[in-house]
């Protein structure tokens, strides 16, 4: 992960920096408050709630991957266990009439995630790198398979349900309507974001970065990398548990899918596509991936394939993720060369888009012929209607791919050239270290 | 009881050898390229589906040869045009690339062959009982699977130890620069090894397809167990992978055939609490799927480098 630099923070914050810093968080809080006034439909509120949960989860994942350099394939374990404990907690609170309001329930999930991370993390954080990835996968499979065996706790295939409105009420909030759940999620998202950001600024947060970059050296200066990884793992488990509990509150159910490999994969996708090198990265990724999975699933039946292809494309062409890609343009912008670069992007846009459109068309045709072969060949995907059986469309798809690729290759060299010029200029003006 | 032991041992060795067919490719790839190929089980699945499709067109025997060759070519292409470009970004990027690839392959297989199992059958020429032990007919196809696995194992052993190619490959494992200076194209060796490893996984897929179920989630089911094998055996150790494969094969097969539970042994001493009662009443057969992972956690606790591993990563 050496290509990912630590978030560049000033060593000592000046006054204007702190104004900027607090101003930013206040702006985020105001935005969270205003958002439901602009988009007030039920669907939008549900989407926002899901995005908020996804942001907490992706940021907690980034404590492992981005900050400490641990690639986990089993982070959903803590998310799921947090969700299950929250549901059991809600049922217990409702049945024994404990004076605990719903807004505190995510803490139950957080503590559950923390405890399980403390138990399971000791073994897995002994090693880093590839071995850690394999171990996290093994532990995740262990817990996910156990969920189907311990039926009375995990509820088997059906899961465990709860009723969030039956809890102790504070200020007459019933938490029945989605808008109240939205505010609950928004508040927890803001708290969790601030806490996790604060963690990155502590000396311990800096040691995490050091462990990621050079564990041997950390050991040499007198710290135990295992211990630092373990603490990072526990924090990640805590915040994942909060996210899981919020999800359980939102859906009023927890089932074994919460713990599964798909959930672990999704959070990895979100964090990595957004960019693991910067704090903002997983937030962008969580918004992007949640929105995409909701929007794409309406547009096409094989949206998960597009999802996987986007992920592969990000790994191959933008290892810093979306945030990394944007940050790369900062020196170019400051050097005043952004015009040249943008012009080259515009030139590359048309043939590249044509090639991608051809690929999408080809995929949709193949899907039609293999999955829904007996259906009407006039299909609709991405808002376009076409006849999947006509050779004309086949030819069009092939032509778009081939011609698009040939032309696009030429424009990509042009982009690379423009980029080189801009970088040279930025370096000369001293905006690039 | 004896019948159970004999049959379970046969099945366990069979499953273990299949695991080893895949684990060997994975281990060689890991030792050489330093990347644990997450998509390895996906090539096993591709092998099974190619085998199914080709055996429909040309019959089983040509499929047994063609499917692994095609899957191997696909694997080589993945190394050449995918992994090699990602290599500069480090091992985590490579691992993520293969993870994304596994995801995409599963989606594509689902897109082409659908989600439900395909009708991949044992070829007629092998569809008879090989022998009868204790009144149980043991299918000839399972014997055939066992023989193919053992033959490949032997060939692999001889190939790596005795031939010139094996020597170059082994040298490239530890001293890639030296091998490069001697005039061998290390990049091409990597590509061929990757292709060969995926072809081995595909062989396992072609022969296991008719005996197990050929469907689009078979990679997801087997992949994690494969990694348990590799970690338990010790990352990068071929003999370790062999022992771990057999161990896990036998462990799972024996567990599946046992019906005992804590309740059946201790009977009336059962606890009253519901969660504990769950644990009390669960049978050994029910926990068979989680046994490999229990083994993984135990091994990591007591011997973190794996059974025959030498390096701490």
XYZ file of C-alpha atoms in Angstrom:
746
model
C 0.000 0.000 0.000
C 3.009 2.219 -0.269
C 1.460 4.332 -3.007
C -1.141 5.615 -0.577
C 0.188 8.559 1.310
C -1.056 9.443 4.751
C -3.636 12.214 4.865
C -1.565 15.358 4.688
C -2.294 17.185 7.902
C -0.438 20.180 9.240
C 1.719 19.396 12.237
C 0.306 22.264 14.267
C -3.088 23.622 13.326
C -3.338 27.351 12.943
C -6.399 29.345 13.776
C -7.719 29.538 10.231
C -7.266 25.782 9.967
C -9.371 25.159 13.023
C -12.073 27.508 11.731
C -12.016 25.561 8.481
C -12.106 22.294 10.382
C -15.073 23.093 12.637
C -16.768 24.949 9.810
C -16.627 21.810 7.708
C -18.297 19.630 10.328
C -20.952 22.256 11.004
C -21.594 22.468 7.264
C -21.992 18.682 7.136
C -24.424 18.800 10.066
C -26.475 21.553 8.420
C -26.512 19.640 5.153
C -27.758 16.526 6.969
C -30.539 18.584 8.557
C -31.595 20.284 5.332
C -31.373 17.236 3.055
C -34.799 15.736 3.908
C -36.422 19.136 3.312
C -35.186 19.125 -0.296
C -35.725 15.441 -1.062
C -38.696 14.524 1.076
C -40.000 11.442 -0.739
C -40.039 8.152 1.189
C -37.662 6.547 -1.291
C -35.121 9.349 -0.899
C -35.238 9.112 2.902
C -34.654 5.356 2.771
C -31.761 5.894 0.369
C -30.218 8.521 2.653
C -30.559 6.239 5.673
C -28.877 3.400 3.801
C -26.110 5.716 2.641
C -25.523 6.923 6.211
C -25.225 3.357 7.501
C -22.963 2.500 4.601
C -20.718 5.507 5.355
C -20.165 4.395 8.961
C -19.488 0.841 7.827
C -17.091 1.881 5.051
C -15.196 4.260 7.362
C -14.873 1.546 10.005
C -13.535 -0.737 7.289
C -11.041 1.897 6.310
C -9.551 1.890 9.816
C -8.372 -1.590 8.829
C -7.548 -1.285 5.138
C -6.620 2.339 4.570
C -5.037 3.228 7.878
C -3.482 0.042 9.154
C -3.056 -1.840 5.903
C -5.125 -4.898 6.817
C -7.204 -6.280 3.954
C -10.202 -7.911 5.620
C -12.634 -10.175 3.804
C -14.783 -10.656 6.883
C -15.719 -7.266 8.259
C -19.434 -8.067 8.003
C -19.018 -10.380 11.008
C -18.949 -7.403 13.379
C -21.614 -5.546 11.431
C -23.887 -8.587 11.548
C -23.268 -9.458 15.183
C -23.900 -5.814 16.085
C -27.173 -6.034 14.207
C -28.238 -9.269 15.912
C -27.368 -8.025 19.385
C -29.231 -4.786 18.689
C -32.354 -6.708 17.689
C -32.123 -8.923 20.771
C -31.484 -5.804 22.828
C -34.550 -4.082 21.404
C -36.703 -7.098 22.166
C -35.332 -7.303 25.697
C -35.874 -3.570 26.304
C -39.422 -3.783 24.979
C -40.334 -6.910 26.940
C -38.878 -5.842 30.283
C -39.762 -2.148 29.832
C -36.256 -0.851 30.513
C -35.912 2.943 30.322
C -33.548 2.850 27.311
C -34.634 4.886 24.264
C -34.015 3.753 20.702
C -31.228 6.274 19.939
C -28.999 4.439 22.430
C -29.557 1.012 20.833
C -26.705 1.466 18.286
C -24.371 1.506 21.295
C -25.471 -2.051 22.090
C -24.456 -3.016 18.565
C -21.182 -1.126 18.909
C -20.277 -2.845 22.160
C -21.220 -6.213 20.654
C -18.978 -5.535 17.672
C -16.192 -4.451 20.015
C -16.446 -7.568 22.194
C -16.440 -9.952 19.240
C -13.557 -8.055 17.657
C -11.661 -8.389 20.937
C -12.268 -12.150 20.976
C -11.709 -12.951 17.299
C -9.180 -10.227 16.546
C -6.361 -11.487 18.754
C -5.681 -14.496 16.537
C -6.208 -12.796 13.202
C -4.156 -9.644 13.799
C -1.033 -11.612 14.600
C -0.202 -11.519 10.940
C -0.717 -8.900 8.284
C -0.904 -8.924 4.518
C -2.093 -11.958 2.627
C -2.263 -14.205 5.685
C -4.513 -11.734 7.491
C -6.822 -11.591 4.476
C -7.148 -15.388 4.441
C -7.694 -15.602 8.187
C -10.384 -12.919 8.153
C -12.102 -14.895 5.427
C -11.884 -18.106 7.451
C -13.224 -16.471 10.605
C -16.050 -14.900 8.615
C -17.017 -18.269 7.141
C -16.879 -19.795 10.624
C -19.273 -17.225 12.069
C -21.574 -17.162 9.029
C -21.882 -20.971 9.031
C -22.447 -21.039 12.784
C -25.338 -18.622 12.298
C -27.232 -21.311 10.450
C -26.552 -23.870 13.189
C -27.406 -21.783 16.271
C -31.003 -21.276 15.244
C -32.467 -19.954 18.466
C -30.065 -17.016 18.532
C -29.775 -16.211 14.827
C -33.259 -17.276 13.785
C -32.069 -19.567 10.970
C -32.891 -18.477 7.428
C -35.698 -16.140 8.468
C -33.730 -14.051 10.947
C -34.900 -12.251 14.078
C -37.360 -9.390 14.034
C -38.019 -6.527 16.435
C -40.445 -3.636 16.687
C -38.597 -0.359 17.101
C -41.732 1.608 18.102
C -42.284 -0.458 21.250
C -39.281 0.965 23.062
C -39.154 3.527 25.856
C -40.116 6.917 24.365
C -38.197 10.120 24.760
C -39.750 13.469 23.746
C -42.639 11.603 22.149
C -40.557 10.302 19.219
C -42.084 7.008 18.160
C -39.460 6.224 15.465
C -42.217 4.786 13.324
C -41.906 7.171 10.347
C -38.813 6.949 8.135
C -37.977 10.636 8.675
C -37.287 10.006 12.372
C -35.112 7.041 11.487
C -33.318 9.265 9.001
C -32.480 11.776 11.719
C -31.367 8.978 14.033
C -29.051 7.582 11.343
C -27.832 11.061 10.380
C -26.954 11.902 13.987
C -25.053 8.655 14.464
C -23.324 9.061 11.104
C -22.111 12.512 12.116
C -20.942 11.325 15.556
C -19.195 8.285 14.111
C -17.542 10.328 11.356
C -16.206 12.878 13.840
C -14.962 10.173 16.218
C -13.261 8.228 13.459
C -11.701 11.373 12.052
C -10.456 12.301 15.510
C -8.911 8.838 15.803
C -6.798 9.449 12.720
C -5.325 12.550 14.406
C -4.205 10.814 17.583
C -0.641 9.504 17.964
C -2.111 6.031 17.923
C -3.691 6.808 14.531
C -0.235 7.785 13.275
C 1.232 4.536 14.597
C -1.415 2.686 12.574
C -0.089 4.376 9.430
C 3.427 3.430 10.442
C 2.405 -0.204 10.932
C 0.848 -0.145 7.487
C 3.961 1.244 5.855
C 6.729 -0.515 7.764
C 5.880 -2.865 10.651
C 9.509 -3.849 11.230
C 10.530 -0.300 11.843
C 7.602 0.163 14.244
C 8.848 -2.832 16.190
C 12.305 -1.353 16.185
C 11.125 1.918 17.749
C 9.577 -0.043 20.571
C 5.948 -0.517 19.652
C 4.276 -3.864 19.170
C 2.697 -3.934 15.668
C 0.427 -6.768 16.731
C -0.993 -4.661 19.560
C -1.547 -1.660 17.291
C -3.255 -3.816 14.688
C -5.351 -5.400 17.438
C -6.536 -2.028 18.783
C -7.335 -0.869 15.232
C -9.280 -4.082 14.736
C -11.280 -3.462 17.930
C -12.149 0.113 16.928
C -13.184 -1.084 13.478
C -15.362 -3.754 15.086
C -16.996 -1.174 17.361
C -17.995 1.161 14.542
C -19.056 -1.725 12.300
C -21.320 -2.863 15.138
C -22.916 0.580 15.279
C -23.547 0.453 11.535
C -25.041 -3.034 11.850
C -27.304 -1.943 14.701
C -28.520 1.047 12.681
C -29.255 -1.254 9.790
C -31.188 -3.581 12.110
C -33.168 -0.597 13.430
C -33.863 0.590 9.890
C -35.176 -2.777 8.664
C -36.405 -4.045 12.067
C -34.814 -7.384 11.250
C -31.431 -9.099 11.381
C -30.762 -12.237 9.346
C -27.780 -14.336 8.384
C -27.186 -12.274 5.218
C -25.885 -9.506 7.519
C -22.910 -11.699 8.373
C -22.263 -13.076 4.930
C -19.546 -12.774 2.325
C -21.672 -10.473 0.142
C -21.880 -7.890 2.913
C -18.116 -8.087 3.493
C -17.502 -7.752 -0.238
C -19.784 -4.742 -0.574
C -17.997 -2.764 2.120
C -14.647 -3.614 0.550
C -15.955 -2.400 -2.813
C -17.287 0.806 -1.268
C -14.091 1.664 0.595
C -11.787 0.814 -2.286
C -13.799 2.405 -5.097
C -14.036 5.587 -3.033
C -10.346 5.512 -2.202
C -8.682 4.169 0.932
C -5.881 6.696 1.106
C -7.986 9.640 2.223
C -10.591 10.008 4.951
C -13.141 11.326 2.463
C -12.597 8.328 0.152
C -14.771 5.713 1.881
C -17.500 8.339 2.313
C -17.551 8.998 -1.426
C -17.388 5.256 -2.040
C -20.278 4.503 0.320
C -22.467 7.116 -1.377
C -21.456 5.945 -4.845
C -21.848 2.220 -4.222
C -25.131 2.481 -2.320
C -26.628 4.805 -4.891
C -25.330 2.700 -7.775
C -26.642 -0.552 -6.363
C -30.085 1.006 -5.930
C -30.098 2.772 -9.306
C -28.435 0.073 -11.432
C -30.724 -2.655 -10.113
C -33.628 -0.733 -11.627
C -31.894 -0.380 -14.969
C -30.524 -3.837 -15.688
C -30.829 -7.368 -14.369
C -27.079 -8.008 -14.256
C -26.139 -4.924 -12.246
C -23.788 -6.945 -10.051
C -21.659 -7.746 -13.065
C -21.269 -4.037 -13.840
C -20.415 -3.559 -10.212
C -17.609 -6.119 -10.386
C -16.319 -4.649 -13.645
C -16.238 -1.140 -12.154
C -14.284 -2.525 -9.202
C -11.738 -4.220 -11.468
C -11.429 -1.049 -13.537
C -10.730 0.999 -10.398
C -8.041 -1.460 -9.249
C -6.372 -1.430 -12.656
C -6.601 2.229 -13.600
C -7.203 4.227 -10.410
C -5.685 2.423 -7.412
C -6.312 5.526 -5.293
C -10.037 5.298 -5.931
C -12.284 8.207 -6.820
C -10.865 10.407 -4.057
C -7.299 9.605 -5.107
C -8.136 10.421 -8.698
C -9.539 13.802 -7.707
C -6.578 14.573 -5.456
C -4.180 13.859 -8.283
C -5.578 16.875 -10.093
C -4.812 19.304 -7.307
C -1.251 20.163 -8.354
C -2.411 20.396 -11.961
C -5.140 22.821 -10.948
C -2.754 24.934 -8.909
C -0.260 25.028 -11.764
C -2.993 26.359 -14.047
C -2.716 23.427 -16.424
C -6.204 22.030 -15.828
C -7.423 23.387 -19.192
C -4.996 21.257 -21.214
C -5.880 18.147 -19.232
C -9.625 18.706 -19.441
C -9.385 19.250 -23.190
C -7.656 15.905 -23.592
C -10.368 14.282 -21.433
C -13.049 15.736 -23.677
C -11.315 14.328 -26.739
C -11.076 10.880 -25.132
C -14.631 10.970 -23.838
C -16.489 10.282 -27.079
C -14.642 7.185 -28.367
C -14.267 5.744 -24.848
C -17.964 6.238 -24.152
C -18.775 4.644 -27.500
C -16.646 1.622 -26.616
C -18.282 1.277 -23.206
C -21.732 1.628 -24.755
C -20.826 -1.183 -27.147
C -19.728 -3.356 -24.209
C -22.949 -2.659 -22.313
C -24.977 -3.424 -25.413
C -23.097 -6.685 -25.948
C -23.604 -7.733 -22.315
C -27.310 -6.972 -22.466
C -27.725 -8.924 -25.714
C -25.914 -11.931 -24.269
C -28.008 -11.739 -21.098
C -31.135 -11.708 -23.171
C -30.093 -14.773 -25.145
C -28.916 -16.822 -22.206
C -31.214 -15.880 -19.352
C -34.469 -14.762 -20.959
C -34.162 -16.464 -24.341
C -37.881 -17.196 -24.557
C -38.944 -13.616 -23.841
C -39.771 -10.909 -26.335
C -36.497 -9.891 -28.047
C -37.410 -6.203 -27.812
C -35.641 -5.410 -24.574
C -35.031 -2.317 -22.574
C -31.906 -1.569 -20.610
C -30.557 1.769 -19.387
C -33.628 3.431 -20.849
C -32.796 2.300 -24.404
C -35.112 -0.021 -26.263
C -33.713 -2.356 -28.886
C -34.283 -5.682 -30.550
C -31.767 -8.142 -29.155
C -32.465 -10.647 -31.919
C -31.679 -8.343 -34.816
C -28.254 -8.801 -36.435
C -28.129 -5.048 -36.863
C -27.830 -4.566 -33.097
C -25.188 -7.310 -32.894
C -23.232 -5.573 -35.609
C -23.664 -2.219 -33.904
C -22.348 -3.585 -30.612
C -19.340 -5.160 -32.325
C -18.634 -2.012 -34.354
C -18.887 0.222 -31.303
C -16.433 -1.955 -29.384
C -13.889 -2.380 -32.174
C -13.966 1.105 -33.702
C -14.359 2.722 -30.279
C -11.313 0.859 -28.994
C -9.128 1.722 -31.987
C -9.985 5.421 -31.812
C -9.958 5.526 -28.012
C -6.420 4.114 -27.877
C -5.155 7.075 -29.861
C -6.934 9.533 -27.559
C -5.576 7.770 -24.463
C -2.033 8.444 -25.664
C -3.092 12.054 -26.107
C -4.425 12.109 -22.516
C -1.194 10.582 -21.226
C 0.764 13.180 -23.154
C -1.316 16.088 -21.825
C -0.993 14.668 -18.327
C 2.784 14.459 -18.641
C 2.986 18.071 -19.816
C 0.772 19.217 -16.954
C 2.779 17.269 -14.405
C 6.036 18.669 -15.704
C 4.616 22.173 -15.416
C 3.346 21.473 -11.910
C 6.745 20.109 -10.912
C 8.539 23.135 -12.308
C 6.254 25.479 -10.408
C 6.873 23.501 -7.245
C 3.365 22.207 -6.631
C 4.473 18.609 -6.773
C 6.876 17.136 -4.291
C -18.845 -49.469 11.654
C -15.959 -50.868 9.618
C -17.988 -50.247 6.486
C -18.449 -46.629 7.491
C -14.743 -46.214 8.123
C -13.684 -47.738 4.812
C -16.178 -45.808 2.713
C -15.505 -42.542 4.533
C -11.768 -42.989 4.141
C -12.148 -43.571 0.409
C -14.408 -40.541 0.010
C -12.214 -38.445 2.264
C -9.064 -39.261 0.314
C -10.954 -38.532 -2.888
C -12.121 -35.123 -1.693
C -8.679 -34.428 -0.280
C -6.993 -35.226 -3.590
C -9.421 -32.928 -5.423
C -8.583 -30.192 -2.948
C -4.921 -30.846 -3.533
C -5.322 -30.568 -7.312
C -6.478 -27.016 -6.716
C -4.233 -26.213 -3.765
C -1.125 -27.295 -5.688
C -1.794 -24.783 -8.454
C -2.610 -22.109 -5.909
C 0.543 -22.822 -3.898
C 2.850 -22.765 -6.899
C 1.288 -19.492 -8.062
C 1.609 -18.027 -4.590
C 5.239 -19.064 -4.227
C 6.123 -17.636 -7.581
C 4.098 -14.465 -7.974
C 3.609 -13.807 -4.267
C -0.116 -13.352 -4.810
C -2.795 -15.592 -3.422
C -5.120 -16.045 -6.356
C -8.592 -15.402 -5.003
C -10.106 -16.433 -8.314
C -8.545 -19.909 -8.209
C -11.778 -21.624 -7.236
C -13.455 -19.657 -10.025
C -11.227 -21.449 -12.529
C -12.337 -24.712 -10.953
C -15.899 -23.618 -11.658
C -14.996 -22.548 -15.190
C -13.477 -25.991 -15.688
C -16.700 -27.652 -14.567
C -18.892 -25.494 -16.810
C -16.572 -25.794 -19.821
C -16.485 -29.534 -19.206
C -20.266 -29.620 -19.118
C -20.645 -27.611 -22.330
C -17.872 -29.364 -24.254
C -19.001 -32.827 -23.195
C -22.371 -31.920 -24.651
C -20.796 -31.035 -27.965
C -17.925 -33.518 -28.258
C -18.368 -36.047 -25.453
C -16.700 -36.370 -22.070
C -13.200 -37.497 -23.058
C -12.392 -34.665 -25.466
C -13.862 -32.266 -22.895
C -11.509 -33.609 -20.233
C -8.605 -32.448 -22.412
C -9.990 -29.304 -24.077
C -11.673 -27.651 -21.070
C -8.495 -27.417 -18.938
C -6.530 -26.143 -21.939
C -9.088 -23.400 -22.544
C -9.279 -22.507 -18.846
C -5.473 -22.467 -18.681
C -5.309 -20.123 -21.674
C -7.826 -17.886 -19.952
C -5.702 -17.955 -16.796
C -2.565 -17.063 -18.759
C -4.419 -14.160 -20.355
C -5.543 -12.963 -16.929
C -1.937 -12.945 -15.753
C -0.621 -11.248 -18.870
C -3.248 -8.523 -19.291
C -4.526 -8.097 -15.742
C -2.279 -9.126 -12.879
C 0.943 -7.991 -14.500
C -0.388 -4.448 -14.857
C -1.567 -4.365 -11.256
C 1.704 -5.739 -9.921
C 3.319 -2.313 -9.533
C 0.665 -1.343 -6.981
C 1.650 -4.061 -4.558
C 0.258 -7.344 -3.293
C -2.931 -5.936 -1.813
C -3.925 -4.543 -5.204
C -3.173 -7.927 -6.792
C -5.263 -9.739 -4.207
C -8.111 -7.283 -4.725
C -7.843 -7.740 -8.469
C -8.320 -11.497 -8.175
C -11.162 -10.884 -5.723
C -12.932 -8.644 -8.220
C -12.235 -11.204 -10.914
C -13.810 -13.992 -8.846
C -16.871 -11.810 -8.378
C -17.099 -11.025 -12.091
C -16.568 -14.670 -13.130
C -19.390 -15.792 -10.873
C -21.685 -13.181 -12.415
C -20.695 -14.116 -15.955
C -21.191 -17.837 -15.321
C -24.580 -17.030 -13.836
C -25.347 -14.940 -16.880
C -24.484 -17.708 -19.334
C -25.582 -20.897 -17.571
C -28.097 -19.552 -15.074
C -28.320 -19.894 -11.314
C -29.712 -23.418 -11.084
C -27.471 -26.489 -11.362
C -26.766 -27.761 -14.877
C -27.300 -31.369 -15.885
C -23.675 -32.514 -15.965
C -23.657 -36.315 -15.784
C -21.150 -39.067 -15.294
C -20.171 -40.418 -18.772
C -21.920 -43.676 -19.669
C -18.616 -45.523 -20.028
C -17.885 -44.979 -16.328
C -21.392 -45.273 -14.970
C -21.134 -48.630 -13.201
C -20.142 -49.856 -9.756
C -16.420 -50.557 -9.525
C -16.585 -52.975 -6.617
C -18.785 -53.913 -3.734
C -17.639 -53.629 -0.162
C -19.906 -54.568 2.718
C -22.912 -54.563 0.372
C -22.234 -50.988 -0.778
C -21.524 -50.392 -4.446
C -18.639 -48.013 -4.925
C -19.067 -46.069 -8.201
C -16.387 -46.489 -10.841
C -16.436 -42.771 -11.570
C -15.170 -41.992 -8.085
C -12.309 -44.459 -8.601
C -11.575 -42.711 -11.880
C -11.474 -39.339 -10.136
C -9.088 -40.738 -7.562
C -6.833 -42.226 -10.240
C -6.714 -38.987 -12.250
C -5.835 -36.998 -9.128
C -3.097 -39.419 -8.114
C -1.703 -39.507 -11.657
C -1.514 -35.718 -11.781
C 0.023 -35.611 -8.321
C 2.727 -38.061 -9.403
C 3.328 -36.208 -12.659
C 3.608 -32.935 -10.781
C 6.098 -34.407 -8.346
C 8.260 -35.874 -11.110
C 7.867 -32.807 -13.299
C 8.994 -30.399 -10.611
C 11.849 -32.515 -9.289
C 13.268 -34.286 -12.309
C 12.719 -32.264 -15.473
C 14.541 -29.258 -16.790
C 11.359 -27.173 -16.886
C 10.686 -28.032 -13.275
C 14.186 -26.937 -12.348
C 13.783 -23.596 -14.084
C 10.407 -23.068 -12.407
C 11.845 -23.929 -9.007
C 14.777 -21.634 -9.571
C 12.460 -18.809 -10.673
C 10.561 -19.279 -7.396
C 13.520 -18.241 -5.309
C 15.864 -16.406 -7.657
C 13.869 -14.749 -10.446
C 16.654 -12.316 -11.337
C 19.278 -15.029 -11.623
C 16.970 -17.055 -13.862
C 16.404 -13.950 -15.934
C 20.130 -13.392 -16.327
C 20.519 -16.969 -17.522
C 18.403 -16.038 -20.504
C 14.982 -17.276 -19.491
C 11.981 -15.034 -19.956
C 10.775 -14.786 -16.358
C 7.637 -12.912 -17.369
C 6.665 -15.734 -19.667
C 7.480 -18.346 -17.010
C 5.125 -16.533 -14.616
C 2.410 -16.429 -17.234
C 2.791 -20.112 -18.062
C 2.851 -21.117 -14.405
C -0.305 -19.120 -13.784
C -1.951 -20.720 -16.794
C -0.794 -24.169 -15.696
C -2.090 -23.635 -12.171
C -5.497 -22.559 -13.393
C -5.557 -25.496 -15.807
C -4.972 -27.847 -12.843
C -7.920 -26.245 -11.059
C -9.979 -26.693 -14.209
C -9.090 -30.414 -14.370
C -10.450 -30.731 -10.863
C -13.575 -28.924 -12.040
C -14.111 -31.145 -15.089
C -13.839 -34.374 -13.115
C -15.636 -33.131 -10.001
C -18.486 -31.518 -11.929
C -20.508 -34.704 -12.516
C -19.907 -36.082 -9.013
C -20.648 -32.883 -7.110
C -23.140 -30.255 -8.236
C -22.187 -27.949 -11.107
C -23.723 -24.568 -10.380
C -22.760 -20.933 -10.261
C -22.008 -20.792 -6.530
C -19.623 -23.776 -6.470
C -16.601 -21.475 -6.461
C -17.963 -19.518 -3.520
C -18.529 -22.734 -1.585
C -15.099 -24.205 -2.204
C -12.933 -21.083 -2.331
C -12.759 -20.434 1.416
C -11.949 -24.099 2.165
C -9.148 -23.902 -0.368
C -7.624 -21.000 1.517
C -7.933 -22.922 4.758
C -5.936 -25.718 3.110
C -3.234 -23.318 2.020
C -2.981 -21.530 5.365
C -3.133 -24.723 7.452
C -0.508 -26.391 5.294
C 1.745 -23.357 5.499
C 1.736 -20.628 2.844
C 3.816 -21.700 -0.111
C 4.538 -25.235 1.043
C 3.520 -27.916 -1.455
C 3.934 -30.895 0.921
C 2.059 -28.891 3.541
C -0.798 -28.311 1.113
C -0.887 -32.050 0.398
C -1.146 -33.004 4.065
C -3.694 -30.279 4.795
C -5.815 -31.309 1.779
C -6.025 -34.912 2.943
C -6.590 -33.839 6.541
C -9.493 -31.569 5.652
C -10.910 -34.058 3.150
C -10.957 -36.827 5.779
C -12.147 -34.517 8.556
C -15.150 -33.324 6.591
C -16.142 -36.702 5.185
C -15.981 -38.384 8.580
C -17.876 -35.580 10.254
C -20.666 -35.728 7.678
C -21.188 -39.439 8.325
C -21.503 -39.054 12.095
C -24.769 -38.341 13.803
C -23.711 -37.998 17.412
C -24.248 -34.850 19.437
C -23.463 -33.806 22.983
C -27.065 -34.641 23.831
C -26.747 -38.192 22.525
C -23.628 -38.780 24.635
C -24.580 -37.063 27.876
C -28.322 -37.335 27.427
C -30.314 -36.008 30.380
C -27.605 -33.648 31.602
C -28.701 -31.103 28.979
C -28.841 -27.432 29.928
C -32.107 -25.564 30.099
C -31.105 -22.390 28.307
C -32.125 -22.268 24.655
C -28.838 -21.070 23.163
C -26.872 -23.735 25.023
C -29.507 -26.285 24.062
C -28.745 -25.477 20.447
C -25.105 -26.327 20.973
C -26.087 -29.364 23.023
C -28.306 -30.828 20.326
C -26.303 -30.055 17.221
C -24.960 -33.203 15.523
C -21.413 -33.707 14.289
C -22.786 -33.916 10.753
C -24.317 -30.470 11.120
C -21.063 -28.845 12.164
C -19.108 -30.516 9.344
C -19.138 -27.344 7.192
C -17.490 -25.267 9.932
C -14.844 -27.818 10.921
C -12.232 -26.601 8.411
C -12.537 -23.089 9.830
C -12.291 -24.363 13.403
C -9.123 -26.151 12.325
C -7.873 -22.895 10.809
C -8.376 -20.962 14.031
C -6.743 -23.739 16.090
C -3.733 -23.915 13.797
C -3.306 -20.152 13.863
C -3.473 -20.109 17.625
C -0.945 -22.853 18.202
C 1.216 -22.873 15.087
C 0.789 -19.606 13.172
C 3.077 -20.564 10.293
C 0.966 -23.590 9.394
C 1.849 -27.273 9.539
C 4.898 -27.254 7.276
C 5.278 -23.551 6.661
C 8.564 -21.865 7.324
C 7.802 -18.200 6.983
C 5.816 -15.839 9.149
C 4.047 -13.346 6.989
